[in-house]
Coordinates of C-alpha atoms in Angstrom, one line a residue:
Chain U
M9 CA -0.1 0.1 -0.1
V10 CA 1.5 3.1 -1.3
A11 CA 0.0 5.3 1.4
E12 CA 2.0 3.8 4.1
N13 CA 5.1 3.6 2.2
N14 CA 8.0 5.6 3.9
R15 CA 10.1 5.6 0.9
L16 CA 7.5 7.9 -0.9
K17 CA 7.1 10.5 1.8
T18 CA 7.6 13.8 0.5
E19 CA 7.8 17.2 2.0
I20 CA 7.9 20.4 0.1
A21 CA 7.8 23.8 1.6
G22 CA 6.5 22.3 4.9
I23 CA 3.7 20.4 3.1
S24 CA 4.0 16.8 4.2
M25 CA 2.7 14.4 1.5
K26 CA 2.3 10.4 1.4
N27 CA 3.8 10.5 -2.0
P28 CA 5.3 13.1 -4.4
V29 CA 2.2 12.8 -6.9
M30 CA -0.2 15.5 -6.6
V31 CA -3.2 16.2 -9.1
A32 CA -3.1 19.4 -11.0
S33 CA -5.4 22.4 -10.7
G34 CA -8.6 22.2 -12.9
T35 CA -8.3 18.6 -13.8
F36 CA -9.7 17.2 -10.4
G37 CA -12.3 19.6 -9.5
F38 CA -12.3 19.7 -5.6
G39 CA -11.8 16.0 -5.2
R40 CA -15.4 15.1 -4.8
E41 CA -16.0 14.5 -8.7
Y42 CA -13.4 11.6 -8.6
A43 CA -14.0 10.4 -5.0
D44 CA -16.7 7.9 -6.4
F45 CA -14.0 6.2 -8.5
I46 CA -10.7 6.2 -6.8
N47 CA -9.3 6.3 -3.4
I48 CA -8.3 10.0 -3.2
E49 CA -6.1 9.4 0.0
E50 CA -3.8 7.6 -2.0
L51 CA -2.7 10.8 -3.8
G52 CA 0.3 13.0 -2.2
A53 CA -2.0 16.2 -2.6
I54 CA -5.1 17.6 -4.4
V55 CA -4.7 21.1 -6.0
T56 CA -8.2 22.5 -6.1
K57 CA -9.6 24.2 -9.3
G58 CA -8.4 27.7 -9.4
T59 CA -10.4 29.9 -6.8
S60 CA -11.5 33.6 -7.1
L61 CA -12.7 36.2 -4.6
L62 CA -16.1 36.1 -6.5
P63 CA -17.6 33.5 -8.7
W64 CA -16.5 33.6 -12.2
P65 CA -18.6 32.5 -15.1
G66 CA -16.3 31.0 -17.3
N67 CA -16.0 31.3 -21.0
P68 CA -18.8 30.3 -23.6
P69 CA -18.4 27.1 -25.2
D70 CA -16.9 25.4 -27.0
R71 CA -14.6 25.3 -24.5
I72 CA -12.0 22.4 -25.5
A73 CA -10.6 20.9 -28.7
E74 CA -8.8 17.9 -29.1
T75 CA -5.5 18.0 -30.7
P76 CA -2.7 15.4 -31.5
A77 CA -1.9 13.8 -28.1
G78 CA -3.2 16.6 -26.2
M79 CA -6.0 18.9 -26.0
L80 CA -6.6 22.6 -25.8
N81 CA -8.8 24.3 -23.0
A82 CA -10.4 27.7 -22.6
I83 CA -12.5 27.2 -19.6
G84 CA -11.8 30.6 -18.1
L85 CA -11.7 29.5 -14.7
Q86 CA -15.4 29.0 -13.9
N87 CA -15.5 28.6 -10.0
D88 CA -17.8 29.5 -7.2
G89 CA -15.7 31.9 -5.5
V90 CA -13.7 31.6 -2.1
E91 CA -16.7 31.5 0.3
S92 CA -18.1 28.5 -1.5
L93 CA -14.9 26.9 -1.0
I94 CA -14.7 27.6 2.7
S95 CA -18.3 26.8 3.5
E96 CA -18.9 23.9 1.1
K97 CA -15.9 22.1 -0.5
L98 CA -13.2 22.3 2.0
P99 CA -15.4 20.8 4.8
W100 CA -16.3 18.0 2.7
L101 CA -12.2 17.4 1.7
R102 CA -11.3 17.5 5.5
Q103 CA -12.9 14.1 6.0
F104 CA -10.0 12.8 3.9
D105 CA -6.3 12.1 5.2
V106 CA -4.9 14.0 2.2
A107 CA -3.1 17.3 1.6
V108 CA -4.9 20.1 0.0
I109 CA -3.6 23.0 -1.7
V110 CA -5.8 25.7 -2.9
N111 CA -5.1 27.1 -6.4
V112 CA -5.8 31.2 -6.2
V113 CA -6.7 33.3 -9.1
G114 CA -7.4 37.0 -9.5
K115 CA -8.0 39.9 -11.8
T116 CA -6.0 42.4 -9.7
L117 CA -3.2 42.1 -7.0
D118 CA -5.7 43.0 -4.4
E119 CA -8.0 40.2 -5.5
Y120 CA -5.1 37.5 -5.2
A121 CA -4.1 39.0 -1.6
E122 CA -7.9 38.7 -0.5
V123 CA -8.4 35.4 -1.3
A124 CA -5.3 34.3 0.3
R125 CA -6.2 36.5 3.5
R126 CA -9.6 34.7 3.5
L127 CA -7.9 31.3 3.3
D128 CA -5.4 32.1 6.1
G129 CA -6.3 30.2 9.2
V130 CA -9.1 28.0 7.4
P131 CA -8.4 24.3 8.6
G132 CA -7.6 21.8 5.9
I133 CA -5.3 24.0 3.5
C134 CA -1.7 23.0 3.4
G135 CA -0.7 25.7 0.9
L136 CA -1.6 28.1 -1.8
E137 CA -0.7 27.6 -5.4
I138 CA -0.9 30.8 -7.1
N139 CA -2.1 30.8 -10.7
I140 CA -0.1 33.6 -12.6
S141 CA -0.4 31.5 -15.7
C142 CA -3.9 30.8 -17.0
P143 CA -3.9 31.8 -20.8
N144 CA -7.8 32.0 -20.9
V145 CA -8.9 35.1 -18.9
K146 CA -8.7 38.7 -20.2
E147 CA -7.6 40.2 -17.0
G148 CA -4.9 39.0 -14.4
C149 CA -3.2 35.3 -14.4
I150 CA -1.0 35.1 -17.2
A151 CA -0.7 38.9 -17.5
F152 CA 0.9 38.7 -14.0
G153 CA 3.1 35.6 -15.0
T154 CA 4.8 36.8 -18.1
D155 CA 6.1 40.0 -16.5
A156 CA 8.9 39.9 -14.0
G157 CA 7.7 42.9 -12.1
M158 CA 4.1 41.7 -11.8
T159 CA 5.0 38.2 -10.8
A160 CA 7.2 39.7 -7.9
A161 CA 4.4 42.0 -6.9
V162 CA 1.7 39.2 -6.6
V163 CA 3.9 36.8 -5.1
G164 CA 5.0 39.5 -2.4
S165 CA 1.5 40.4 -1.8
V166 CA 0.0 37.1 -1.3
K167 CA 3.1 36.4 1.1
A168 CA 2.1 39.0 3.1
A169 CA -1.5 38.1 3.2
T170 CA -1.0 34.6 4.4
K171 CA 1.1 32.1 6.7
L172 CA 0.6 29.1 4.5
P173 CA 3.3 28.2 2.0
V174 CA 3.0 30.1 -1.4
I175 CA 3.6 28.3 -4.7
P176 CA 3.4 30.4 -7.8
K177 CA 2.4 28.4 -10.8
L178 CA 4.5 29.3 -13.7
S179 CA 3.6 30.0 -17.3
P180 CA 5.7 28.4 -20.2
N181 CA 4.6 31.5 -22.7
V182 CA 7.8 33.1 -21.5
T183 CA 11.1 33.7 -23.2
D184 CA 13.2 32.8 -19.9
I185 CA 11.6 30.3 -17.4
A186 CA 14.6 30.3 -15.4
A187 CA 14.5 34.1 -14.8
M188 CA 10.7 33.7 -14.0
A189 CA 11.4 31.0 -11.3
H190 CA 14.3 33.1 -9.9
V191 CA 12.1 36.4 -9.7
C192 CA 9.4 33.8 -7.5
E193 CA 12.2 32.6 -5.3
D194 CA 13.4 36.2 -4.6
S195 CA 10.0 37.4 -3.7
G196 CA 9.6 34.9 -1.2
A197 CA 7.9 31.9 -2.8
D198 CA 8.4 28.7 -1.1
A199 CA 8.3 26.5 -4.1
V200 CA 7.3 26.9 -7.7
S201 CA 5.2 24.7 -9.9
L202 CA 5.4 24.3 -13.5
I203 CA 4.3 24.3 -16.5
N204 CA 0.9 25.6 -16.9
T205 CA -0.8 25.1 -20.5
L206 CA 1.0 26.4 -23.6
M207 CA -1.2 29.0 -25.4
G208 CA -2.4 27.6 -28.7
T209 CA -5.5 27.5 -31.1
S210 CA -7.4 25.2 -33.3
I211 CA -9.1 25.8 -37.0
D212 CA -11.7 23.6 -38.5
A213 CA -10.9 23.8 -42.2
E214 CA -14.0 22.2 -43.3
T215 CA -16.1 25.0 -41.6
R216 CA -13.2 27.6 -41.5
T217 CA -14.2 28.4 -38.0
F218 CA -12.0 28.3 -34.7
R219 CA -12.8 25.3 -32.7
L220 CA -12.7 27.2 -29.4
A221 CA -15.3 29.9 -28.7
N222 CA -12.3 31.9 -26.9
I223 CA -10.3 31.2 -30.3
T224 CA -7.0 30.7 -28.3
G225 CA -6.6 28.1 -25.3
G226 CA -4.1 26.3 -23.2
L227 CA -2.5 23.1 -24.5
S228 CA -2.0 20.2 -22.3
G229 CA -1.4 16.5 -22.5
P230 CA 1.4 14.1 -23.6
A231 CA 2.1 16.5 -26.7
I232 CA 3.6 19.2 -24.4
K233 CA 5.7 16.8 -22.3
P234 CA 9.2 17.6 -23.9
V235 CA 8.7 21.3 -23.5
A236 CA 7.5 20.8 -20.0
L237 CA 10.4 18.7 -18.9
R238 CA 13.1 21.1 -20.4
M239 CA 11.6 24.0 -18.7
V240 CA 11.7 22.1 -15.2
W241 CA 15.2 21.2 -15.9
Q242 CA 16.0 24.8 -16.4
A243 CA 14.0 26.2 -13.7
A244 CA 15.3 23.6 -11.0
G245 CA 18.8 24.7 -12.1
A246 CA 18.1 28.3 -11.3
V247 CA 16.6 28.2 -7.7
S248 CA 17.2 26.5 -4.4
I249 CA 13.4 26.2 -3.7
P250 CA 11.6 23.2 -4.6
V251 CA 10.2 22.6 -8.1
I252 CA 6.9 20.8 -8.8
G253 CA 7.0 19.5 -12.1
M254 CA 4.1 18.8 -14.7
G255 CA 3.0 19.0 -18.2
G256 CA 1.9 15.9 -19.9
I257 CA 2.8 13.3 -17.3
S258 CA 0.6 10.2 -17.9
C259 CA 2.6 7.3 -16.4
A260 CA 5.2 6.7 -13.5
Q261 CA 8.3 6.9 -16.2
D262 CA 6.9 10.4 -17.5
A263 CA 7.0 11.3 -13.4
V264 CA 10.3 9.8 -12.8
E265 CA 11.7 11.6 -15.9
F266 CA 10.5 15.1 -14.3
M267 CA 12.0 14.1 -10.9
L268 CA 15.2 13.3 -12.4
A269 CA 15.2 16.6 -14.2
G270 CA 14.8 18.3 -10.8
A271 CA 11.3 18.3 -9.8
S272 CA 10.6 17.3 -6.0
A273 CA 7.2 16.3 -6.8
V274 CA 4.9 16.0 -9.7
Q275 CA 1.4 17.1 -10.8
V276 CA -0.8 14.8 -13.1
G277 CA -3.3 16.8 -14.9
T278 CA -4.9 16.0 -18.4
A279 CA -4.2 12.3 -17.6
N280 CA -6.8 12.2 -14.9
F281 CA -9.7 12.6 -17.6
I282 CA -8.3 9.5 -19.5
N283 CA -7.8 7.5 -16.3
P284 CA -9.3 8.8 -13.0
N285 CA -6.8 6.4 -11.3
A286 CA -3.8 7.8 -13.0
G287 CA -2.5 9.4 -9.9
P288 CA -2.6 6.6 -7.5
K289 CA -1.2 4.4 -10.3
I290 CA 1.9 6.7 -11.0
A291 CA 2.7 6.8 -7.3
R292 CA 2.9 3.1 -7.1
G293 CA 5.0 2.9 -10.5
I294 CA 7.4 5.5 -8.9
D295 CA 7.8 3.0 -6.0
D296 CA 8.5 0.1 -8.5
Y297 CA 11.1 2.3 -10.2
L298 CA 12.8 3.1 -6.7
A299 CA 13.0 -0.6 -6.1
R300 CA 14.1 -1.6 -9.1
H301 CA 17.1 0.8 -9.2
N302 CA 17.7 0.4 -5.4
F303 CA 17.1 3.9 -4.1
E304 CA 16.4 4.4 -0.6
H305 CA 13.9 7.3 -1.0
V306 CA 12.4 9.0 -3.7
K307 CA 14.2 12.1 -2.9
D308 CA 17.3 10.5 -4.0
I309 CA 15.9 10.7 -7.7
V310 CA 15.4 14.5 -7.6
G311 CA 17.7 16.1 -9.8
A312 CA 19.8 12.8 -10.4
V313 CA 19.8 13.1 -14.2
K314 CA 23.4 12.3 -15.3
S315 CA 25.1 15.0 -17.4
N316 CA 26.3 14.1 -21.2
N317 CA 29.8 13.2 -21.5
L318 CA 31.1 15.6 -24.1
Chain B
M7 CA -19.5 4.7 -10.8
S8 CA -16.5 2.4 -11.6
I9 CA -13.9 1.9 -14.3
Y10 CA -14.5 -1.2 -16.2
N11 CA -12.7 -3.4 -18.7
L12 CA -15.6 -4.9 -20.3
P13 CA -15.7 -7.8 -22.9
I14 CA -17.1 -7.2 -26.4
I15 CA -19.9 -9.5 -27.0
S16 CA -20.7 -8.3 -30.5
Q17 CA -20.2 -5.4 -32.9
E18 CA -22.3 -4.9 -35.9
E19 CA -23.1 -2.2 -38.4
A20 CA -26.5 -0.7 -37.8
G21 CA -26.6 1.5 -40.6
R22 CA -24.6 4.1 -42.7
R23 CA -21.7 5.0 -40.3
T24 CA -23.4 3.5 -37.2
H25 CA -22.2 0.7 -35.0
K26 CA -23.8 -1.4 -32.6
L27 CA -21.6 -2.7 -29.8
V28 CA -22.8 -5.1 -27.2
L29 CA -20.5 -5.0 -23.9
R30 CA -20.7 -7.7 -21.1
A31 CA -21.4 -5.5 -18.2
P32 CA -23.7 -7.2 -15.4
E33 CA -22.9 -4.3 -12.9
L34 CA -23.5 -1.5 -15.2
A35 CA -26.6 -3.0 -16.7
G36 CA -28.2 -2.9 -13.4
A37 CA -26.8 0.4 -12.7
C38 CA -27.6 2.6 -16.0
A39 CA -30.9 4.4 -16.0
P40 CA -32.2 5.7 -19.7
G41 CA -30.3 8.9 -20.7
Q42 CA -27.2 8.3 -18.9
F43 CA -24.1 7.7 -20.7
V44 CA -20.7 6.0 -20.2
H45 CA -17.1 7.2 -21.0
V46 CA -15.5 5.2 -23.7
L47 CA -11.6 4.9 -24.0
C48 CA -11.3 4.4 -27.9
G49 CA -7.7 5.1 -28.6
T50 CA -4.8 2.9 -27.2
Y51 CA -1.6 5.3 -26.6
H52 CA -2.1 9.0 -26.2
D53 CA -3.9 9.6 -29.6
P54 CA -6.8 10.4 -29.8
L55 CA -6.5 11.3 -26.3
L56 CA -9.8 11.9 -24.7
R57 CA -12.6 9.5 -24.1
R58 CA -16.0 9.4 -25.9
P59 CA -19.1 10.0 -24.3
I60 CA -21.7 7.6 -25.8
S61 CA -25.1 7.2 -24.4
V62 CA -26.5 3.8 -23.6
H63 CA -28.8 2.3 -26.1
N64 CA -29.9 -0.6 -24.0
A65 CA -29.3 -2.3 -20.7
D66 CA -30.3 -5.8 -20.4
V67 CA -30.2 -6.6 -16.6
K68 CA -31.3 -10.1 -17.2
E69 CA -28.3 -10.8 -19.8
G70 CA -26.0 -8.7 -18.0
T71 CA -25.1 -6.7 -21.0
I72 CA -25.1 -3.0 -22.3
T73 CA -25.7 -1.9 -26.0
L74 CA -24.0 1.3 -27.4
L75 CA -25.3 2.5 -30.6
Y76 CA -22.9 5.1 -31.9
E77 CA -22.1 7.1 -35.2
V78 CA -18.5 6.8 -36.4
K79 CA -17.6 10.5 -36.6
G80 CA -13.8 10.7 -36.3
R81 CA -10.6 8.7 -35.4
G82 CA -11.7 7.7 -31.8
T83 CA -15.3 6.2 -32.9
A84 CA -13.3 4.5 -35.8
L85 CA -10.9 2.9 -33.5
L86 CA -13.9 1.9 -31.3
A87 CA -15.6 0.4 -34.4
A88 CA -12.6 -1.7 -35.4
K89 CA -12.8 -3.6 -32.0
R90 CA -14.1 -7.0 -32.4
P91 CA -15.6 -9.8 -29.9
G92 CA -12.7 -11.1 -27.7
E93 CA -11.2 -7.6 -27.2
Y94 CA -12.2 -5.2 -24.3
A95 CA -13.7 -1.9 -24.2
N96 CA -12.4 0.2 -21.2
V97 CA -15.5 2.1 -19.8
F98 CA -16.7 4.3 -17.0
G99 CA -20.1 5.0 -16.0
P100 CA -22.9 5.3 -15.7
L101 CA -22.7 9.0 -15.7
G102 CA -24.9 12.1 -15.7
Q103 CA -28.6 12.7 -15.1
G104 CA -31.0 10.6 -17.1
F105 CA -34.5 11.1 -18.2
K106 CA -37.3 11.6 -15.5
L107 CA -39.8 8.9 -16.2
P108 CA -43.4 9.8 -15.9
N109 CA -45.2 8.7 -12.6
T110 CA -48.3 7.3 -14.3
C111 CA -49.6 6.4 -17.6
G112 CA -52.2 9.4 -18.0
S113 CA -50.5 11.5 -20.9
P114 CA -49.4 10.5 -24.3
I115 CA -45.7 10.0 -24.6
L116 CA -43.8 11.4 -27.6
L117 CA -40.1 10.2 -28.2
L118 CA -38.5 12.4 -30.7
G119 CA -35.0 11.4 -32.1
G120 CA -32.7 12.8 -34.6
G121 CA -30.0 10.9 -36.3
I122 CA -27.9 9.1 -33.7
G123 CA -29.8 10.8 -31.1
S124 CA -32.3 8.3 -31.3
A125 CA -30.0 5.7 -29.6
P126 CA -30.9 6.4 -25.9
L127 CA -34.7 6.8 -26.8
Y128 CA -35.0 3.0 -27.4
F129 CA -33.8 2.3 -23.6
L130 CA -36.2 4.9 -22.4
A131 CA -39.2 3.4 -24.2
R132 CA -38.3 0.0 -22.8
R133 CA -37.8 1.2 -19.2
I134 CA -41.0 3.5 -19.3
S135 CA -42.9 0.3 -20.5
E136 CA -41.2 -2.1 -18.0
T137 CA -41.4 -0.1 -14.9
V138 CA -44.1 2.4 -15.4
G139 CA -46.3 0.2 -17.5
C140 CA -47.2 2.5 -20.0
Q141 CA -46.3 2.2 -24.1
T142 CA -44.9 5.2 -25.7
S143 CA -47.7 6.7 -27.8
T144 CA -45.5 8.1 -30.7
F145 CA -42.1 7.7 -32.1
M146 CA -40.8 10.5 -34.4
L147 CA -37.5 9.8 -35.9
G148 CA -35.6 11.9 -38.2
A149 CA -32.5 11.5 -40.2
Q150 CA -30.5 12.6 -43.3
N151 CA -31.8 9.8 -45.4
C152 CA -33.1 6.1 -45.1
D153 CA -29.6 4.6 -44.7
S154 CA -28.9 7.0 -41.6
M155 CA -32.2 5.9 -40.0
V156 CA -31.0 3.9 -36.9
C157 CA -33.1 0.7 -35.7
R158 CA -36.4 1.6 -37.0
E159 CA -37.5 -2.2 -36.6
E160 CA -36.3 -2.0 -33.0
F161 CA -38.4 1.1 -32.4
A162 CA -41.4 -0.6 -34.3
A163 CA -41.4 -3.3 -32.0
L164 CA -42.2 -1.1 -29.3
G165 CA -44.8 0.7 -30.5
P166 CA -47.3 0.9 -33.2
D167 CA -47.1 4.5 -34.1
I168 CA -43.9 5.5 -35.6
R169 CA -43.4 8.4 -37.8
L170 CA -40.3 9.1 -39.8
A171 CA -38.7 12.1 -41.6
T172 CA -35.6 12.2 -44.0
D173 CA -33.9 15.2 -45.3
D174 CA -33.9 13.8 -48.6
G175 CA -37.5 12.4 -48.5
S176 CA -35.7 8.7 -49.1
L177 CA -37.9 7.2 -46.1
G178 CA -41.0 8.6 -44.6
C179 CA -41.7 12.3 -45.1
R180 CA -39.2 14.7 -46.6
G181 CA -38.3 17.2 -43.8
F182 CA -37.5 17.4 -40.3
V183 CA -38.7 15.7 -37.2
T184 CA -39.8 18.9 -35.8
E185 CA -42.5 19.3 -38.6
L186 CA -43.8 15.9 -37.5
F187 CA -44.1 17.1 -34.2
A188 CA -45.8 20.3 -35.0
E189 CA -48.3 18.3 -37.2
Y190 CA -48.8 15.9 -34.3
L191 CA -50.0 18.6 -32.1
A192 CA -52.0 20.3 -34.7
S193 CA -54.0 17.2 -35.5
S194 CA -53.9 15.6 -32.1
E195 CA -57.4 15.2 -30.4
S196 CA -56.1 14.4 -26.9
S197 CA -57.3 16.3 -24.3
T198 CA -54.2 15.5 -22.2
P199 CA -51.0 17.2 -23.1
P200 CA -48.2 14.8 -24.0
L201 CA -44.8 14.2 -22.3
V202 CA -42.1 15.1 -24.8
Y203 CA -38.7 13.4 -24.8
A204 CA -36.1 14.4 -27.5
C205 CA -32.6 13.7 -28.4
G206 CA -30.6 14.9 -31.4
P207 CA -28.5 17.6 -32.9
T208 CA -28.8 20.8 -31.0
P209 CA -30.5 22.8 -33.8
M210 CA -33.5 20.1 -33.7
L211 CA -33.4 20.2 -29.8
K212 CA -33.7 24.0 -30.0
A213 CA -36.9 23.9 -32.4
V214 CA -38.5 21.1 -30.4
A215 CA -38.0 23.0 -27.3
L216 CA -39.4 26.1 -28.9
I217 CA -42.7 24.3 -30.0
A218 CA -42.9 22.6 -26.7
N219 CA -42.5 25.7 -24.8
K220 CA -45.1 27.6 -26.9
H221 CA -47.6 24.8 -26.1
N222 CA -46.4 24.5 -22.6
L223 CA -45.6 20.9 -22.6
P224 CA -43.5 19.0 -20.4
C225 CA -40.4 18.5 -22.4
Q226 CA -37.0 16.9 -21.7
V227 CA -34.0 17.1 -24.1
S228 CA -30.8 15.3 -24.0
L229 CA -27.8 17.6 -25.1
E230 CA -24.2 16.9 -26.3
A231 CA -21.2 18.9 -25.6
K232 CA -17.6 18.8 -26.1
M233 CA -16.3 16.9 -22.8
A234 CA -13.1 15.9 -21.3
C235 CA -13.5 14.3 -18.1
G236 CA -17.1 13.1 -18.1
V237 CA -17.6 13.5 -14.4
G238 CA -17.9 17.1 -13.7
A239 CA -14.3 18.1 -12.7
C240 CA -13.1 20.0 -15.7
M241 CA -16.0 22.2 -16.6
S242 CA -15.5 21.9 -20.3
C243 CA -19.0 20.5 -21.4
V244 CA -21.1 23.5 -20.2
V245 CA -24.6 24.4 -21.1
R246 CA -26.2 27.9 -20.5
V247 CA -29.2 27.6 -18.4
K248 CA -31.5 29.9 -16.8
D249 CA -30.5 30.9 -13.1
G250 CA -33.4 33.0 -11.4
G251 CA -33.6 36.1 -13.4
G252 CA -29.9 35.5 -14.8
E253 CA -28.2 33.0 -16.7
K254 CA -25.2 30.6 -15.7
Y255 CA -23.2 27.6 -16.9
V256 CA -23.9 24.3 -15.9
R257 CA -22.2 20.9 -16.6
C258 CA -23.5 18.8 -19.5
C259 CA -21.8 15.7 -18.0
K260 CA -23.2 16.1 -14.3
E261 CA -26.3 18.2 -14.5
G262 CA -27.2 16.9 -17.8
P263 CA -27.2 15.6 -20.3
V264 CA -30.8 15.6 -20.0
F265 CA -32.4 18.9 -19.1
D266 CA -35.7 20.5 -18.8
A267 CA -36.3 22.5 -22.1
K268 CA -37.6 25.3 -20.0
E269 CA -34.3 25.7 -18.5
V270 CA -31.8 25.8 -21.3
V271 CA -31.0 29.1 -22.9
W272 CA -31.3 28.3 -26.6

């Protein structure tokens, strides 16, 4: 039983997890939707759907388009707001023995800080992931994550509003991911997670229309894995805070690759849609890998990729 | 709700680009309600990536089987159609809110299907007959042409009054199923308003809903939407519905796929 396995126990920025496999924001709701299918206590952590100060309606449909080995989404962060999280979703989640990280979104600096403030002291939350990278809303989010000065400002103001660990989620839609990770570290971030989706679009040639009502959306799934792996490696090399890696992880081998590149933990996202059991299965697969290669603990593989002999 | 690897009992063509897949699924057969769907893995490795939501065409509790009737539209359904008996289909479900069955047999029951949208109406008609004890008064089925009219013999076995419409007039009336519906209402001598159940392409459902709402008839429609998770987590498949004085997006996979026609913002 992976849940009782000391070899997989992971701590990131003070957040204790049974294993390093988390489920990514926006792909797992608030846990409830998947609790009928799987034992959510076998996950390292659940990162909730992005939560804003007030409810957000989201974008008009169609909101997704399938692409080769991937999908585009333009959900637009539809959510019921932070009060509904506190009064309905978190009390339900608290009955489970699993770490919960709340993903925070905002249109302004004040909104990010206010959501963080309202969540401070609420039982059942281990940390805040700050979404400065959603490509599908007109204000906030990616506007913060693609500008170093604004990234610093939002990380700083959230840090000032909470005692919880703060984990900015980085956008891949930047020129220098290492620099953005570095800015987060300098601004007081306790860890960084990356990557969010890559901005893209899809056109139906037969109807000569865009497939997404929002025109652009965020690309996820196996198709983005090589890009994500490269960025995680670059970010991990640039900072001393932990890096949480994600982007197209769908099996244990993918997860191990991210950890070898320097990720202390991983998030599984789009793969949940195909196999709701992907997270627990990947955790067990990492354990098999450790056994097969005689590693005593999962932390021993973090950053353990060998350099090429030139 | 569970994830199943279901043995394929049979797979056959049931019309133009339409396949009928029978799966051994004792648990699902007992759990499915008409209008619910299952989420089917069609690809093998990453591409096509997402599952395909397919409504349940029939669930036979005694035989322990479910039947899916689906149109081959793209690569996912083409891969599913290539699977043969002896192979397995990875499926989870049952998902979503199905049709609300009538409580009594007082009202005429109209089932309106467009194209592959007729598929779940067969299960609905059988279940109404088996559990409530009333027969469907009238089936109205529409399709592009004679070849794409699905399972009309199966429907005919469930009720004597079956009215057909095709776009090209190759079977039944030339025209749309909505015209059959309007004609029915114009000529009906029944003093009890009918209960209307409809499934098909969105433009057809919109037309059906407008007619039903105009006559203030109870009408349930089964909608389709681009879907990823199928369980309510990802918020991809939303439908715009009325919300007090305003409107909001709700999930087709969770709050639907069956909606009250009066609730939907068309």
